Amino acid sequence: IAGITQAPTSQILAAGRRMTLRCTQDMRHNAMYWYRQDLGLGLRLIHYSNTAGTTGKGEVPDGYSVSRANTDDFPLTLASAVPSQTSVYFCASSLTGGYQETQYFGPGTRLLVL
Amino acid sequence: SQQGEEDPQALSIQEGENATMNCSYKTSINNLQWYRQNSGRGLVHLILIRSNEREKHSGRLRVTLDTSKKSSSLLITASRAADTASYFCATGSYSGAGSYQLTFGKGTKLSVIP
């Protein structure tokens, strides 16, 4: 593993189903983030975690939950998917979540909710 | 809410020409970053400029920041076909919960024609 990996690469999901998007990083970064990218809207922050054991809400957290049991993994769960959650989801990380830091992005998960 | 807004939304130029993209933002920032996204891929960090800096260079990239106008520009000189991508500005600021977050604009889609 080098950097950030996301799984699955893409998924078609029936509305109402539960889905977990996986994100793993091997850079020992403390901070991790989940964004969604929609055409014409850019990237919007869903949830973040500044360190293992803590999480916070971003701009669009409704319908999503996250956990951070360890440094490397930051799964995003859709408890009951709805069509408006059709999007491309990106996981990112940074060293500490500090104000001068670069964020490193995974390749994304393309989710279609029908 | 979107903090940064890029202009133009799309730009098409010939290889060898310079490409200029602009970003405007609304509130005080600690720094501004530019990211690049190739089609179907995650974002890659290009350059960070701090709020007390006015200009920064990195290879063929030149970034300016005018905090009085709340705007930044990204100049790519001597463009190549491989520069074809979407470019996003991201402004950094602390949230109400004390967490540092990036807010991304909607991006400029650059096409460099060989």
CSV table of C-alpha atoms in Angstrom, one decimal:
chain,number,residue,atom,x,y,z
A,1,ILE,CA,0.0,0.0,0.0
A,2,ALA,CA,1.3,3.5,-0.9
A,3,GLY,CA,-0.7,6.5,0.2
A,4,ILE,CA,-4.5,6.2,0.4
A,5,THR,CA,-6.6,3.4,-0.9
A,6,GLN,CA,-10.4,3.3,-1.2
A,7,ALA,CA,-12.8,0.5,-1.8
A,8,PRO,CA,-14.8,-0.3,-3.7
A,9,THR,CA,-13.8,1.6,-6.8
A,10,SER,CA,-17.4,1.9,-7.8
A,11,GLN,CA,-20.8,0.6,-6.6
A,12,ILE,CA,-24.4,0.5,-7.7
A,13,LEU,CA,-26.7,0.4,-4.6
A,14,ALA,CA,-30.4,0.0,-4.2
A,15,ALA,CA,-32.1,2.8,-2.2
A,16,GLY,CA,-32.5,1.8,1.4
A,17,ARG,CA,-29.5,-0.4,1.6
A,18,ARG,CA,-26.6,0.0,4.0
A,19,MET,CA,-23.2,0.6,2.5
A,20,THR,CA,-19.7,1.2,4.0
A,21,LEU,CA,-17.0,2.9,2.0
A,22,ARG,CA,-13.5,1.9,3.1
A,23,CYS,CA,-10.5,4.1,3.4
A,24,THR,CA,-7.0,3.1,4.5
A,25,GLN,CA,-3.8,5.1,4.6
A,26,ASP,CA,-0.3,4.0,5.3
A,27,MET,CA,1.3,7.4,5.9
A,28,ARG,CA,0.6,7.4,9.7
A,29,HIS,CA,-1.3,10.7,9.3
A,30,ASN,CA,-3.4,11.7,12.2
A,31,ALA,CA,-6.1,13.6,10.3
A,32,MET,CA,-8.5,12.0,7.8
A,33,TYR,CA,-11.4,13.4,5.8
A,34,TRP,CA,-14.4,12.3,3.7
A,35,TYR,CA,-15.6,14.5,0.8
A,36,ARG,CA,-18.2,14.1,-1.8
A,37,GLN,CA,-17.8,15.6,-5.3
A,38,ASP,CA,-20.9,16.4,-7.3
A,39,LEU,CA,-21.0,18.0,-10.8
A,40,GLY,CA,-21.2,21.8,-10.4
A,41,LEU,CA,-20.7,21.8,-6.7
A,42,GLY,CA,-17.1,20.9,-6.2
A,43,LEU,CA,-15.9,19.0,-3.1
A,44,ARG,CA,-17.8,19.2,0.1
A,45,LEU,CA,-16.6,17.9,3.5
A,46,ILE,CA,-18.8,15.2,5.0
A,47,HIS,CA,-16.9,14.2,8.2
A,48,TYR,CA,-13.4,14.4,9.5
A,49,SER,CA,-11.2,13.0,12.2
A,50,ASN,CA,-8.2,14.8,13.7
A,51,THR,CA,-7.0,11.7,15.5
A,52,ALA,CA,-7.9,8.1,16.2
A,53,GLY,CA,-11.0,8.0,18.5
A,54,THR,CA,-12.4,11.4,17.5
A,55,THR,CA,-14.6,12.5,14.7
A,56,GLY,CA,-16.4,15.7,13.6
A,57,LYS,CA,-19.1,16.8,11.2
A,58,GLY,CA,-18.3,18.7,8.1
A,59,GLU,CA,-20.6,20.7,5.8
A,60,VAL,CA,-22.9,17.9,4.7
A,61,PRO,CA,-22.9,15.1,7.4
A,62,ASP,CA,-26.6,14.1,7.3
A,63,GLY,CA,-27.1,10.5,6.2
A,64,TYR,CA,-23.5,9.5,6.9
A,65,SER,CA,-21.6,8.2,9.8
A,66,VAL,CA,-17.9,7.6,10.4
A,67,SER,CA,-15.7,5.9,12.9
A,68,ARG,CA,-11.9,6.0,13.6
A,69,ALA,CA,-10.9,3.0,15.6
A,70,ASN,CA,-7.3,3.3,14.6
A,71,THR,CA,-4.9,5.6,12.8
A,72,ASP,CA,-5.0,3.9,9.4
A,73,ASP,CA,-8.7,3.3,8.7
A,74,PHE,CA,-11.6,5.7,8.3
A,75,PRO,CA,-14.8,4.0,7.0
A,76,LEU,CA,-17.8,6.0,5.9
A,77,THR,CA,-21.2,4.4,6.3
A,78,LEU,CA,-24.5,5.2,4.6
A,79,ALA,CA,-27.1,3.7,6.9
A,80,SER,CA,-29.9,3.8,4.4
A,81,ALA,CA,-28.9,5.0,1.0
A,82,VAL,CA,-30.9,7.6,-0.9
A,83,PRO,CA,-30.6,8.6,-4.6
A,84,SER,CA,-29.3,12.1,-3.5
A,85,GLN,CA,-26.2,10.3,-2.2
A,86,THR,CA,-25.2,9.4,-5.7
A,87,SER,CA,-21.8,11.0,-5.9
A,88,VAL,CA,-18.0,10.4,-6.1
A,89,TYR,CA,-16.6,10.0,-2.6
A,90,PHE,CA,-13.0,10.9,-1.8
A,91,CYS,CA,-11.1,10.1,1.3
A,92,ALA,CA,-8.1,12.3,2.2
A,93,SER,CA,-5.5,12.6,5.0
A,94,SER,CA,-3.1,15.1,6.4
A,95,LEU,CA,-0.3,14.9,8.9
A,96,THR,CA,-2.0,16.5,11.9
A,97,GLY,CA,-4.9,18.5,10.6
A,98,GLY,CA,-3.0,21.7,11.1
A,99,TYR,CA,-3.4,24.9,9.2
A,100,GLN,CA,-0.5,24.7,6.9
A,101,GLU,CA,-0.9,21.2,5.7
A,102,THR,CA,-1.4,19.5,2.4
A,103,GLN,CA,-4.2,17.0,2.1
A,104,TYR,CA,-3.5,13.7,0.2
A,105,PHE,CA,-6.4,12.2,-1.6
A,106,GLY,CA,-7.4,8.7,-2.5
A,107,PRO,CA,-8.6,7.7,-6.0
A,108,GLY,CA,-12.3,7.9,-5.1
A,109,THR,CA,-15.4,5.7,-4.9
A,110,ARG,CA,-18.1,6.2,-7.5
A,111,LEU,CA,-21.5,5.4,-6.0
A,112,LEU,CA,-24.8,5.2,-7.8
A,113,VAL,CA,-27.9,4.9,-5.7
A,114,LEU,CA,-31.0,3.8,-7.5
B,1,SER,CA,-21.1,26.8,1.6
B,2,GLN,CA,-18.5,27.4,-1.0
B,3,GLN,CA,-15.7,29.6,0.1
B,4,GLY,CA,-13.6,29.7,-3.1
B,5,GLU,CA,-15.0,30.3,-6.5
B,6,GLU,CA,-12.8,29.7,-9.6
B,7,ASP,CA,-13.1,31.6,-12.8
B,8,PRO,CA,-13.4,30.7,-15.6
B,9,GLN,CA,-15.4,27.4,-15.2
B,10,ALA,CA,-13.7,26.1,-18.4
B,11,LEU,CA,-10.6,27.2,-20.4
B,12,SER,CA,-9.3,25.8,-23.6
B,13,ILE,CA,-5.9,26.8,-24.9
B,14,GLN,CA,-3.2,25.7,-27.4
B,15,GLU,CA,-0.2,23.8,-26.2
B,16,GLY,CA,2.6,26.3,-25.4
B,17,GLU,CA,0.3,29.1,-24.3
B,18,ASN,CA,-0.1,30.3,-20.7
B,19,ALA,CA,-3.2,29.4,-18.7
B,20,THR,CA,-4.5,31.7,-16.0
B,21,MET,CA,-7.2,30.7,-13.5
B,22,ASN,CA,-8.6,32.9,-10.8
B,23,CYS,CA,-10.1,32.2,-7.4
B,24,SER,CA,-12.2,34.5,-5.2
B,25,TYR,CA,-13.1,33.8,-1.6
B,26,LYS,CA,-15.3,35.5,1.0
B,27,THR,CA,-13.8,35.4,4.5
B,28,SER,CA,-10.4,35.6,6.2
B,29,ILE,CA,-8.0,32.8,5.5
B,30,ASN,CA,-4.8,31.3,6.9
B,31,ASN,CA,-3.7,30.1,3.5
B,32,LEU,CA,-4.9,29.2,0.1
B,33,GLN,CA,-4.0,26.0,-1.8
B,34,TRP,CA,-4.3,24.9,-5.4
B,35,TYR,CA,-5.1,21.3,-6.3
B,36,ARG,CA,-5.2,19.5,-9.6
B,37,GLN,CA,-7.6,16.6,-10.6
B,38,ASN,CA,-7.1,14.5,-13.6
B,39,SER,CA,-10.3,13.0,-15.0
B,40,GLY,CA,-11.5,10.1,-12.9
B,41,ARG,CA,-8.7,10.6,-10.3
B,42,GLY,CA,-8.2,12.1,-6.8
B,43,LEU,CA,-6.9,15.6,-6.2
B,44,VAL,CA,-3.2,16.3,-6.1
B,45,HIS,CA,-1.8,19.2,-4.2
B,46,LEU,CA,0.1,21.7,-6.3
B,47,ILE,CA,1.0,24.7,-4.2
B,48,LEU,CA,0.2,26.5,-0.9
B,49,ILE,CA,0.5,30.2,-0.4
B,50,ARG,CA,0.2,31.7,3.1
B,51,SER,CA,-1.9,34.7,3.9
B,52,ASN,CA,1.2,36.9,4.4
B,53,GLU,CA,2.7,35.9,1.0
B,54,ARG,CA,1.9,37.7,-2.3
B,55,GLU,CA,3.5,35.4,-4.8
B,56,LYS,CA,4.9,31.9,-5.0
B,57,HIS,CA,6.5,29.8,-7.7
B,58,SER,CA,6.9,26.1,-8.3
B,59,GLY,CA,8.3,25.0,-11.7
B,60,ARG,CA,5.9,26.3,-14.3
B,61,LEU,CA,3.3,27.3,-11.7
B,62,ARG,CA,3.0,30.8,-10.4
B,63,VAL,CA,0.4,31.7,-7.7
B,64,THR,CA,-0.5,35.1,-6.5
B,65,LEU,CA,-2.6,36.1,-3.5
B,66,ASP,CA,-4.3,39.5,-2.9
B,67,THR,CA,-5.9,39.4,0.5
B,68,SER,CA,-7.3,42.9,0.1
B,69,LYS,CA,-9.3,41.7,-2.9
B,70,LYS,CA,-9.8,38.2,-1.5
B,71,SER,CA,-8.5,36.6,-4.7
B,72,SER,CA,-5.8,34.4,-6.0
B,73,SER,CA,-4.6,33.4,-9.4
B,74,LEU,CA,-2.8,30.3,-10.8
B,75,LEU,CA,-0.7,30.7,-13.9
B,76,ILE,CA,0.6,27.8,-15.8
B,77,THR,CA,3.3,28.8,-18.2
B,78,ALA,CA,4.2,27.0,-21.5
B,79,SER,CA,1.2,24.6,-21.1
B,80,ARG,CA,1.4,21.0,-22.2
B,81,ALA,CA,-1.3,18.5,-23.2
B,82,ALA,CA,-0.6,16.7,-19.9
B,83,ASP,CA,-1.7,19.8,-18.0
B,84,THR,CA,-5.3,19.0,-19.1
B,85,ALA,CA,-7.2,18.6,-15.8
B,86,SER,CA,-9.5,20.4,-13.4
B,87,TYR,CA,-7.9,22.9,-11.0
B,88,PHE,CA,-9.3,23.7,-7.6
B,89,CYS,CA,-8.5,26.4,-5.1
B,90,ALA,CA,-9.0,25.6,-1.4
B,91,THR,CA,-9.1,28.0,1.4
B,92,GLY,CA,-8.1,27.0,4.9
B,93,SER,CA,-9.8,28.3,8.0
B,94,TYR,CA,-10.7,27.1,11.5
B,95,SER,CA,-14.3,25.9,12.1
B,96,GLY,CA,-16.4,26.8,15.0
B,97,ALA,CA,-15.3,23.6,16.7
B,98,GLY,CA,-11.7,24.6,16.5
B,99,SER,CA,-10.9,22.2,13.7
B,100,TYR,CA,-8.9,23.3,10.7
B,101,GLN,CA,-10.7,22.6,7.4
B,102,LEU,CA,-10.3,23.2,3.7
B,103,THR,CA,-13.2,24.5,1.6
B,104,PHE,CA,-12.9,23.8,-2.1
B,105,GLY,CA,-14.2,25.8,-5.0
B,106,LYS,CA,-16.0,24.3,-8.0
B,107,GLY,CA,-12.9,24.2,-10.2
B,108,THR,CA,-11.7,25.3,-13.5
B,109,LYS,CA,-11.6,22.7,-16.3
B,110,LEU,CA,-8.5,23.3,-18.4
B,111,SER,CA,-8.1,21.7,-21.8
B,112,VAL,CA,-4.7,22.0,-23.5
B,113,ILE,CA,-4.9,21.2,-27.2
B,114,PRO,CA,-1.8,19.7,-28.7
